[in-house]
Every structure is written in structure tokens, then in C-alpha cells.
XYZ file of N, CA and C in Angstrom:
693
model
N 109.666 81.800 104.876
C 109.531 80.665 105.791
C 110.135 81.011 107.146
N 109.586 80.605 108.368
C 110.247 80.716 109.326
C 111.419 80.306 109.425
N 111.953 80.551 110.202
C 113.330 80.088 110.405
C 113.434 79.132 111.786
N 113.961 77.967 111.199
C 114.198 76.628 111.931
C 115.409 76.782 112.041
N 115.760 76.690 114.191
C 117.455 76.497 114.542
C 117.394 76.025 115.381
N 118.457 74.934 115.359
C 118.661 73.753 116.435
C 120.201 73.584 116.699
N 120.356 74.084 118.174
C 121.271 74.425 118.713
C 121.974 73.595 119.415
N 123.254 73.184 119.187
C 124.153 72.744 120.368
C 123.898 73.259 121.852
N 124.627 72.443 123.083
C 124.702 73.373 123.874
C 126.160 73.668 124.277
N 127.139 73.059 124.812
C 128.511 73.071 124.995
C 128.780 73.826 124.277
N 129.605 75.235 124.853
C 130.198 76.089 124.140
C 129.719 76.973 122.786
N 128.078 76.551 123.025
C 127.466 77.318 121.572
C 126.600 78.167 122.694
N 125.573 77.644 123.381
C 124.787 78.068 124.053
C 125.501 79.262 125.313
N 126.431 78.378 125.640
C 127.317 79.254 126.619
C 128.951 79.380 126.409
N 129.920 79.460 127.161
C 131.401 79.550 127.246
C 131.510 78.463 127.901
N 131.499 77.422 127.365
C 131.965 76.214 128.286
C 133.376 76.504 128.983
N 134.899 77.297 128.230
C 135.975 77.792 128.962
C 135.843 78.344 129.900
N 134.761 79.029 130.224
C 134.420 79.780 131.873
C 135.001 78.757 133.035
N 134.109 77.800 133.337
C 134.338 77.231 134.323
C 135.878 76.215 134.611
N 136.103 75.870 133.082
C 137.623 75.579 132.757
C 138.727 76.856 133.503
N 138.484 77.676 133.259
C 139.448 78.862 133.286
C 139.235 78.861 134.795
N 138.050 79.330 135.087
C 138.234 79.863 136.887
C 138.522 78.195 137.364
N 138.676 77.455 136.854
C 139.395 76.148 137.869
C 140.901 76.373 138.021
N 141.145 76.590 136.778
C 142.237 76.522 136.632
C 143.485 78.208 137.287
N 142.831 78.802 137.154
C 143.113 79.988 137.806
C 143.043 79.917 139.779
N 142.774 78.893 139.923
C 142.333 79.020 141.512
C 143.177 78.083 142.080
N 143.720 76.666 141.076
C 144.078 75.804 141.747
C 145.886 75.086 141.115
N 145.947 76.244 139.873
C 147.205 75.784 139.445
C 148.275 77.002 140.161
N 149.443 76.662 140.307
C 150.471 77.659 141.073
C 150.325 79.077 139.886
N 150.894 80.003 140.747
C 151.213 81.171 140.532
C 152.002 81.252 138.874
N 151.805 81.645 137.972
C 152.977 81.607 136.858
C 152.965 79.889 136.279
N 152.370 79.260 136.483
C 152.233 77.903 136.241
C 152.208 77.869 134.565
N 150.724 78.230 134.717
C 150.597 77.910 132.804
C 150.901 79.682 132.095
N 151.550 80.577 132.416
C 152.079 81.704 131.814
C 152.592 81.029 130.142
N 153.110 80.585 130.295
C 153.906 79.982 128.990
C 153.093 79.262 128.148
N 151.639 78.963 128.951
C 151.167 77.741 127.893
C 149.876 78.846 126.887
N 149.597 78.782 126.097
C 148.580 79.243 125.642
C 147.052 78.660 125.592
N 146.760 79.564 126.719
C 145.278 78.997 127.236
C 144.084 78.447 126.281
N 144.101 79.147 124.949
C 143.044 78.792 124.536
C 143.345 77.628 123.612
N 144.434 77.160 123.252
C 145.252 75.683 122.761
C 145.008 74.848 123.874
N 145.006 75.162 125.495
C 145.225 74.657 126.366
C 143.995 73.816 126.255
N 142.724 75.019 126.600
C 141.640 74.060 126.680
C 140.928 73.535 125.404
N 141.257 73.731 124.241
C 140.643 72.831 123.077
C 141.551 71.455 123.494
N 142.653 71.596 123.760
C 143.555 70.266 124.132
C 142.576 69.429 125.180
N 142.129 69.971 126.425
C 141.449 69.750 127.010
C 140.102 68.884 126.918
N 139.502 69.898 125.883
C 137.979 69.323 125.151
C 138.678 67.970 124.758
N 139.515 67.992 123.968
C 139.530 66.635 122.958
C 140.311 65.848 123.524
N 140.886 65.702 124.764
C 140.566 64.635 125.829
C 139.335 63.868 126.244
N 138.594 64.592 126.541
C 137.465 64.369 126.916
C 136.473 63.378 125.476
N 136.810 64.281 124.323
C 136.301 63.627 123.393
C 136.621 62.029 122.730
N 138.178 61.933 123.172
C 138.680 60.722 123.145
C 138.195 59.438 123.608
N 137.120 59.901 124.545
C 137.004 58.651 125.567
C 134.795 59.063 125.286
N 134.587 59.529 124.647
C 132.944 60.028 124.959
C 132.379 58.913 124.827
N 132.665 57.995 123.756
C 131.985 56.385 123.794
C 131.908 56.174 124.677
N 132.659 55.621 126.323
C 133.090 55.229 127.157
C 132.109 56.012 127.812
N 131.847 57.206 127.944
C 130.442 58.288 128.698
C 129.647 57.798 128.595
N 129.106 57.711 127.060
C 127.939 57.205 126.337
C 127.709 55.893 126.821
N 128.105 54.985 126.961
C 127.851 53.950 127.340
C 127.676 53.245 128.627
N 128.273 54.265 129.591
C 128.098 54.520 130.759
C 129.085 53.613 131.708
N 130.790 53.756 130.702
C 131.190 52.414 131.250
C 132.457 53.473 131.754
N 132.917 55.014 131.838
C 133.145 55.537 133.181
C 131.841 56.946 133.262
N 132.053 57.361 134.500
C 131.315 57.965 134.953
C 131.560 59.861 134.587
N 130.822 60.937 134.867
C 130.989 61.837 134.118
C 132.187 62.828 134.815
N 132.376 62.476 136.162
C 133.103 62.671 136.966
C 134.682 62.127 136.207
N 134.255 60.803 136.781
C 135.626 59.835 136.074
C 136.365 60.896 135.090
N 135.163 60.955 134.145
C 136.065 61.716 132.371
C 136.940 62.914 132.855
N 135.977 63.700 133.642
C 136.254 64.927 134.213
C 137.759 64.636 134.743
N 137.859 64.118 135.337
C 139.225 63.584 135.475
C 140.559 63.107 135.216
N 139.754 62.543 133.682
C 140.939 61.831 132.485
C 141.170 63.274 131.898
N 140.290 64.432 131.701
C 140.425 65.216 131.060
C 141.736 65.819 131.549
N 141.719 66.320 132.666
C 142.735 67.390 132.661
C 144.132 66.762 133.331
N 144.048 65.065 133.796
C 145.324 64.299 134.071
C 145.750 64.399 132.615
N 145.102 64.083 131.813
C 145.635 63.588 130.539
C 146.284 65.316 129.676
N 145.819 66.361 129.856
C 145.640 67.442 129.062
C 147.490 68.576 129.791
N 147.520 68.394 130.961
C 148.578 68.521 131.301
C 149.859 67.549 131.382
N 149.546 66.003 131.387
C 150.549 65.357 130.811
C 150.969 65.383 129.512
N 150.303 65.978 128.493
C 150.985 66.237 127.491
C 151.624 67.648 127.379
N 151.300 68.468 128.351
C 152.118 69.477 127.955
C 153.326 69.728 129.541
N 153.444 68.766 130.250
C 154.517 68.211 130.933
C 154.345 68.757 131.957
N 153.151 69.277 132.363
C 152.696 69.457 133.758
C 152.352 68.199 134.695
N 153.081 67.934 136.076
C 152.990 67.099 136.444
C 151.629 67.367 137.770
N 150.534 66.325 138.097
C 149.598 66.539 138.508
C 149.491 65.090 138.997
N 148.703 64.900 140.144
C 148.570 63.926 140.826
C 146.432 63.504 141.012
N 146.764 61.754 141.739
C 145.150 62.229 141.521
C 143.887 63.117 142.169
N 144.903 63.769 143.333
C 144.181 64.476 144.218
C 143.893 66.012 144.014
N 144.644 66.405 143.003
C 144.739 67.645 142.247
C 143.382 67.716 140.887
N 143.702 66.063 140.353
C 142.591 65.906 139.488
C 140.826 65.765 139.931
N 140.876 65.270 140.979
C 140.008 65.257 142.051
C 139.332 66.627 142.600
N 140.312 67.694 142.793
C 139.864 69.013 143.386
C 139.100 70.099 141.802
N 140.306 69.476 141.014
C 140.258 69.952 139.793
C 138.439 69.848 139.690
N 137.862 68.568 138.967
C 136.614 68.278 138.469
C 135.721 68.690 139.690
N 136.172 68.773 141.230
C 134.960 68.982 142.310
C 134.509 70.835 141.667
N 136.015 71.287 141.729
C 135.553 72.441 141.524
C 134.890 73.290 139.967
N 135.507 72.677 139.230
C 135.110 72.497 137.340
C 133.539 72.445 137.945
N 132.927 71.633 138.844
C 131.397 71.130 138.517
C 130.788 72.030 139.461
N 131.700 73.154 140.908
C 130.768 73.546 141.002
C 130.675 75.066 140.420
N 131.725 75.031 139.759
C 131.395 76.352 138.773
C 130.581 76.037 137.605
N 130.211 75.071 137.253
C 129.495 74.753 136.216
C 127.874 74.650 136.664
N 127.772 75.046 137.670
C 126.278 75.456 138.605
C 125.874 76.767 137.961
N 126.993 77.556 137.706
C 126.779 79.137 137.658
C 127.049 79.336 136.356
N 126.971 78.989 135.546
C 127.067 79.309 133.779
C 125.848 79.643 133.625
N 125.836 80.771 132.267
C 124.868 81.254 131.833
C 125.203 82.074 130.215
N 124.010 82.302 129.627
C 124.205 82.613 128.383
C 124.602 84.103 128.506
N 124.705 84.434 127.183
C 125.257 85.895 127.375
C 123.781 86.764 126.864
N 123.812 87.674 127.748
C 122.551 88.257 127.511
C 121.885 88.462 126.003
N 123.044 88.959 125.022
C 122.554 89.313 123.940
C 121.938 87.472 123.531
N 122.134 86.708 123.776
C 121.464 85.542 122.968
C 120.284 84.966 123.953
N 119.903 85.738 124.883
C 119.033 85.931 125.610
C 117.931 86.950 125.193
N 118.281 87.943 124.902
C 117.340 88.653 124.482
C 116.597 88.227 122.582
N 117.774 87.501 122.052
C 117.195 86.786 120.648
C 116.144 85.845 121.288
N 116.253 85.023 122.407
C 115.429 84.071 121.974
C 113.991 84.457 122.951
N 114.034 85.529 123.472
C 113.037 86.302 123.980
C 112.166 87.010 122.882
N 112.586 87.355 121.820
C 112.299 88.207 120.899
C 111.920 87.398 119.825
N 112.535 86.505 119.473
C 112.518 85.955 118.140
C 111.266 84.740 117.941
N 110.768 84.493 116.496
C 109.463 83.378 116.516
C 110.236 82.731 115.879
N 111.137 82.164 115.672
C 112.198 81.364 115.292
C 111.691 79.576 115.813
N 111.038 78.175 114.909
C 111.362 77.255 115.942
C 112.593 77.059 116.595
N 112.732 76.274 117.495
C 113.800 76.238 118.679
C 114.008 74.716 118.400
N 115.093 74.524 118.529
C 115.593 72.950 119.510
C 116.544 72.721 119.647
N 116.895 71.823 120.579
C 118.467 71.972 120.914
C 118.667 70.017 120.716
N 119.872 69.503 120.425
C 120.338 68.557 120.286
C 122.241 68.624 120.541
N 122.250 67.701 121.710
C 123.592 68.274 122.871
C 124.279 66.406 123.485
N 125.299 66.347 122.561
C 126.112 65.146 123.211
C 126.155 65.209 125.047
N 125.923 64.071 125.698
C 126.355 63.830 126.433
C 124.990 63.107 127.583
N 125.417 62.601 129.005
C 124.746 61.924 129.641
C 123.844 63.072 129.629
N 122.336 62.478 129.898
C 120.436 62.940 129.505
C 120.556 63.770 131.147
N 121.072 63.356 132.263
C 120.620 63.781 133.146
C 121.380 64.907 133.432
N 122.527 65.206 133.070
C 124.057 65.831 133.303
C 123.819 66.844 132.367
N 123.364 66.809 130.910
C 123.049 67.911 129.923
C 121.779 68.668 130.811
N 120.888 67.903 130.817
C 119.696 68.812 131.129
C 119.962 69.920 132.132
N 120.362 69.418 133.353
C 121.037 70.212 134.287
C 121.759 71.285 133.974
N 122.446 71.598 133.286
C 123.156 72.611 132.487
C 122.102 73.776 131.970
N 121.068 72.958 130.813
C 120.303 73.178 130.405
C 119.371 74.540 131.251
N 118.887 73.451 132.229
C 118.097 73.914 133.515
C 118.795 75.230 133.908
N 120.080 74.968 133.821
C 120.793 76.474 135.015
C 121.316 77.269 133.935
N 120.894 76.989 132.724
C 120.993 78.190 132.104
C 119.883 78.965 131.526
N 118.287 77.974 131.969
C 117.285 78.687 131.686
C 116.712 78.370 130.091
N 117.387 77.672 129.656
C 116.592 77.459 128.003
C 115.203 77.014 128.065
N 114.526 76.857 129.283
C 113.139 75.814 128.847
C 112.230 77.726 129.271
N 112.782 77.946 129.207
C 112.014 79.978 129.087
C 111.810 79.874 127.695
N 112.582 79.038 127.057
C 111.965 79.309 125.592
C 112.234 78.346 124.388
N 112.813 76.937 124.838
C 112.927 76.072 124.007
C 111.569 75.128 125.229
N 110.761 74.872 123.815
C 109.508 73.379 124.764
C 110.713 72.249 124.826
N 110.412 71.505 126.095
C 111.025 70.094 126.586
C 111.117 69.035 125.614
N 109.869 69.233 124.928
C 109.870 67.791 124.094
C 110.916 68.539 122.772
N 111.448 69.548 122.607
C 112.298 70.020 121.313
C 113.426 69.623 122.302
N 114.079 69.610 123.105
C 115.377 68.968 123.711
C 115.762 68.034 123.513
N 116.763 67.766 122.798
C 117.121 66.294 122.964
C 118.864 65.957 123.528
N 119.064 64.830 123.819
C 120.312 64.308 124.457
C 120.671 63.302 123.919
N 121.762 62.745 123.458
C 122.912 61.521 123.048
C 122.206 60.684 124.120
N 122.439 60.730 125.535
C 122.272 60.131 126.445
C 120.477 59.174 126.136
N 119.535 60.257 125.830
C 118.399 59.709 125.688
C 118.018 59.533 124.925
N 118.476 59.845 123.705
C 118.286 59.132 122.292
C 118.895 58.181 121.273
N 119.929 57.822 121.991
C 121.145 56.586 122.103
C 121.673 56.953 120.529
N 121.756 57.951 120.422
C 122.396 58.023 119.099
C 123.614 59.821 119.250
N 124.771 59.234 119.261
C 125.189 60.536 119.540
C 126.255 61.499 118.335
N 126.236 62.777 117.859
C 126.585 63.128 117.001
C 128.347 62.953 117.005
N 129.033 62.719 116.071
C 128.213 63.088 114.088
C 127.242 61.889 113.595
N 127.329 60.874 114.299
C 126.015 59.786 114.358
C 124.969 60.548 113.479
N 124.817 60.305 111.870
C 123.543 61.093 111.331
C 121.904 60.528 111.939
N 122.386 59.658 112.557
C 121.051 59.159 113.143
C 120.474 60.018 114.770
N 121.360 60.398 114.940
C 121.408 61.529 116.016
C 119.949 62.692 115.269
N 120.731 62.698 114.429
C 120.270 64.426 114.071
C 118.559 63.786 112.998
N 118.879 62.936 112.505
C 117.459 62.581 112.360
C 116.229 61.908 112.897
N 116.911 61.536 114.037
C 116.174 60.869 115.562
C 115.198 62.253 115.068
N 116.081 63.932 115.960
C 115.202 65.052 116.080
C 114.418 65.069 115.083
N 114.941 65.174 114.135
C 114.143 65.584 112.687
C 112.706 64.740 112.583
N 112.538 63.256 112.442
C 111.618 62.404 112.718
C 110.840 62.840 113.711
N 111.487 63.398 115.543
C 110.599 63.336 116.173
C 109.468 64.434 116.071
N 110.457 65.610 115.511
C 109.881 66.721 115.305
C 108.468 66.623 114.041
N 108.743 65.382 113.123
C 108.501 66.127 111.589
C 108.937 66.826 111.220
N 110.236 67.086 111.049
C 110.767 68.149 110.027
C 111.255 67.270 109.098
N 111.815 68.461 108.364
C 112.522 68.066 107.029
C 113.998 68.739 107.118
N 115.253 67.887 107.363
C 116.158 68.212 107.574
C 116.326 69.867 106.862
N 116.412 69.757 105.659
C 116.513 70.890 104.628
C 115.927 72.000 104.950
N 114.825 71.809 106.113
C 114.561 73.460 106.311
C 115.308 73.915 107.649
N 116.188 73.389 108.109
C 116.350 73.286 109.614
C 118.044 74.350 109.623
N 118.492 74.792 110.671
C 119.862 75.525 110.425
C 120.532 74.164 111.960
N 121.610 73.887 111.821
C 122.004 73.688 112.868
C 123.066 74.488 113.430
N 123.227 74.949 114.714
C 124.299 75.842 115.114
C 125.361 75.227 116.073
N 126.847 75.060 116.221
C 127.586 74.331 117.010
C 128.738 74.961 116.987
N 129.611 74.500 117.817
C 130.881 75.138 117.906
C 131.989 74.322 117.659
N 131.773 72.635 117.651
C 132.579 71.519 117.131
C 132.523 71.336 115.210
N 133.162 71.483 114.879
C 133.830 71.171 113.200
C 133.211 69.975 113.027
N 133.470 68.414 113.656
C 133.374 67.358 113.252
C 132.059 66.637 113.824
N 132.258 66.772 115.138
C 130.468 66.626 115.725
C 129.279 67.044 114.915
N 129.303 68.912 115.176
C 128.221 69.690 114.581
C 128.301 70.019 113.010
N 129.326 70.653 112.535
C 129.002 70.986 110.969
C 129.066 69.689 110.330
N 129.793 68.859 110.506
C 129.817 67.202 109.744
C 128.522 66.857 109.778
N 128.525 66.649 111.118
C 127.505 65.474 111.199
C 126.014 66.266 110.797
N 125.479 67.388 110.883
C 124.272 68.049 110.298
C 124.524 68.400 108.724
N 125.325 68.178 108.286
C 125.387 68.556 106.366
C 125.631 67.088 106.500
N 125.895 66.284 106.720
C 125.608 64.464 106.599
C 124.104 64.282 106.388
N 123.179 64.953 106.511
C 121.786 64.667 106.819
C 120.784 66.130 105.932
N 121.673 66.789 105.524
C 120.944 68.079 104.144
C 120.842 69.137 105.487
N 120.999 69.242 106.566
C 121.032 70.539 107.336
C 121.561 71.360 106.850
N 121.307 72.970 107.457
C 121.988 74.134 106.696
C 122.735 74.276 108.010
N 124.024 74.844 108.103
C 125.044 74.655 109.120
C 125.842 76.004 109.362
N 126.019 76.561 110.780
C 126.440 77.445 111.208
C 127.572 77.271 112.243
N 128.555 77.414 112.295
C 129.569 77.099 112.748
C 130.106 78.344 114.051
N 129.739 78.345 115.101
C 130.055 78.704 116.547
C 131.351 78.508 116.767
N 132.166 79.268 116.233
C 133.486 78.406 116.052
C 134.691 79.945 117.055
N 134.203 80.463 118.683
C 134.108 80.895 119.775
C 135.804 80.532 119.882
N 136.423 79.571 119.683
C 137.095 78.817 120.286
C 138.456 78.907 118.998
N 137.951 79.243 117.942
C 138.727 79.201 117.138
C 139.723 77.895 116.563
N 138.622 76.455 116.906
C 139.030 75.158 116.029
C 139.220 75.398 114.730
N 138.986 73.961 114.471
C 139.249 73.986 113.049
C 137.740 73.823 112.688
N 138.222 74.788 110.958
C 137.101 75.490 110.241
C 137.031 73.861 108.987
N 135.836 74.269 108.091
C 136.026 73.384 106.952
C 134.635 73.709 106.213
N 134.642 73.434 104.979
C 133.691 73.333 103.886
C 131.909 73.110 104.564
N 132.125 72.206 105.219
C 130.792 71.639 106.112
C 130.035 72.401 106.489
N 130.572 73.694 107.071
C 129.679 74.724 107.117
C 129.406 76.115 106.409
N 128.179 76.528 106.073
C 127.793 77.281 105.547
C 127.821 78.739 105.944
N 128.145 78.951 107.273
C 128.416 80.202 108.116
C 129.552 79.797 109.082
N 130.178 81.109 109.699
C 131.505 80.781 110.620
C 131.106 82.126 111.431
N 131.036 82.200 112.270
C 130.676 83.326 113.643
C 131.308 83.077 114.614
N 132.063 83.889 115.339
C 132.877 83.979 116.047
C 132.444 84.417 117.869
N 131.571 84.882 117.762
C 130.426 85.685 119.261
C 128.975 85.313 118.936
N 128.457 85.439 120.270
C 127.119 86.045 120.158
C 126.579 87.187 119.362
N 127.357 88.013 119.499
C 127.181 89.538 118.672
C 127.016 88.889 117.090
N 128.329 88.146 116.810
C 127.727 87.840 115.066
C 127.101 87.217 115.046
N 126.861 86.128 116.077
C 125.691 84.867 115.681
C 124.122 85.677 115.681
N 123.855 86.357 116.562
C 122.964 87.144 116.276
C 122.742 87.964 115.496
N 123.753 88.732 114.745
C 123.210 89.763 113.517
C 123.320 88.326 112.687
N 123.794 87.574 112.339
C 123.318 86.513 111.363
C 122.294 86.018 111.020
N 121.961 85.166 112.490
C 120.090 84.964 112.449
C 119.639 85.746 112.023
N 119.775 87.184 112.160
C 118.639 88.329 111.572
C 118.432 88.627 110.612
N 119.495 88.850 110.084
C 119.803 88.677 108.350
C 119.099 87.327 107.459
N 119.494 86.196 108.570
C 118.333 85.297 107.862
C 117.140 85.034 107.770
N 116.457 86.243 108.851
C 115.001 86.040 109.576
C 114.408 87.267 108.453
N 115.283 87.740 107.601
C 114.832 89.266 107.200
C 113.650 88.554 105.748
């Protein structure tokens, strides 16, 4: 059977820490966060942001706004003091490095190569994902109507209605489908909630759990994986 994969995009598709990191490298003092451990730093970070995503979703603050709660809130807990004009420069510049993200070639050349169906299903505002989307080039090889968004399908993951919105729109059958993500509770939960087979993008080194059926750490393994399953 072919092989059916439906992909996150945040941090599966690309390094969402990229544009985190060069913000933060440009605009915090010299020796600032030496002591803190960056990659605790920004999962701390993410799940700020995640705290408040209802509040996205619903459109009751803005994507900016969050951008904002994120990293006031992410250095007040680790006793960095920051003001709102810092948080302000912070998200101007977070968004315009987030112009220039891109996949890493090797998962570029899979989806150049591969007859694999495609689709992607990606929390967050419809107009704000796509854009991402757009500047990283996925519609080279995922069709538009296989895209989907929280934002435009009012159902957002681990929401199992999320993931069977796609499934319905597609006609599929959950059970033949792989989903790939880099969130534990979003992506592997919420797609084995619904009989998906589940691959865990786990880049970032969260937390792991039962939910998923694979754990890959790069592009490099996520790709010899697919292949192994395409064999």
C-alpha cells in the first residue's frame, strides 16, 4: 500500500528554534542567558505560548499579542527581567526571521522523490500558518486542498475532531494514514485518539510516551524511516 503521511508543520516541517535563537542572540545582553540552558529555554517558551492557544484560536488576542506573552512570560520565570518594549522588538524581530525559514534539504529532496500521499494538518491562525507554509515552499508538493489549519477548520489538535475533519475531507481511513509531529500531547495523542499510526519528531527532545509508534530525532532519521516503511 502506499504510504499515507500527514505532517505537522511547527518544528516538524522546519526548526521552529531558528528564528527563536537568532532573536534571541541579537537582542539579549552579552553572557545573558550563558547559564540558562537554551533548549529547556525554548520548550519553556513553546508552552507559553501553548498556555494561552485557545485565546489565538478564538481570536480573542492577536498572533503578535501571544508572541509577546511568550517570551514576557518565559523569562519571568527564569528571573530575567524584560520590559514591554524589549517584548515588542523581541516578536518584530522573531517574525521577521520567520520570513526566512526553510526545510532542510534532505526532507526536501524526500518529498521531491517520494509517491507518498501528502498532507499537512498545523495548529494555529489559517492565514499566519499558510504563510509559513508558502515560505517554505510545501505547495511544490503537498495539493492546497490536502492543507489544513485549526484556524480554518475550527477544530484544533489534540481535538480528535481536528484530525478527522482531514480524514473525512480527504476520504481516508484514519488506519491507513501515519501522522508525523514534534508535540507529545497535540500530535502523538491526539492522532492515536482517532486509530492513526504515529511518528514522533521529537527534534526538541520533549517528552516521549506510549502514543507513539516511532521517535526520530532529525531529518536524517525521519527520512531513513519513511523508507523503510515505503520498502
Amino acid at each position: 500500500m502506499k504510504l499515507k503521511l500527514c505532517f505537522d508543520c511547527d518544528d516538524t516541517l522546519y526548526d521552529l528554534s531558528w528564528p527563536f535563537r537568532m532573536s534571541a542572540s541579537h537582542l539579549f545582553a552579552d553572557g545573558q542567558l550563558d547559564p540558562i540552558d537554551m533548549e529547556r529555554f525554548y520548550l519553556d517558551y513553546r508552552k507559553a505560548g501553548d498556555e494561552i492557544f485557545d485565546q489565538i484560536q478564538t481570536g480573542k488576542i492577536s498572533i503578535d499579542e501571544s508572541g509577546r506573552h511568550r517570551i514576557k512570560t518565559v523569562c519571568s520565570r527564569y528571573g530575567i527581567p524584560v520590559d514591554d518594549a524589549f517584548a515588542d522588538e523581541f516578536q518584530k524581530m522573531y517574525r521577521d526571521y520567520q520570513k526566512n525559514i526553510a526545510m532542510d534539504p534532505q526532507l526536501v529532496d524526500f518529498f521531491q522523490e517520494t509517491d507518498a500521499d501528502l498532507a499537512i494538518l498545523t495548529n494555529g491562525d489559517h492565514g499566519h500558518q499558510y504563510a509559513k507554509l508558502s515560505t517554505l515552499g510545501v505547495f511544490d508538493y503537498f495539493h492546497p486542498s490536502h492543507v489544513f489549519t485549526s484556524g480554518k477548520i475550527g477544530y484544533a489538535k489534540p481535538d480528535p475532531r481536528a484530525f478527522t475533519e482531514v480524514m473525512d475531507t480527504l476520504n481516508e481511513n484514519a488506519l491507513d494514514w501515519y501522522y508525523i509531529g514534534d508535540s507529545y500531547g497535540n500530535d502523538m495523542e491526539g492522532a492515536k485518539n482517532v486509530g492513526m499510526k504515529t511518528i514522533h519528531f521529537n527534534r526538541h527532545h520533549g517528552p516521549e510516551g506510549e502514543a507513539a509508534d516511532y521517535v526520530v530525532y532529525s531529518e536524517k532519521q525521519l527520512i531513513e524511516l519513511l523508507k523503510e516503511l515505503s520498502a
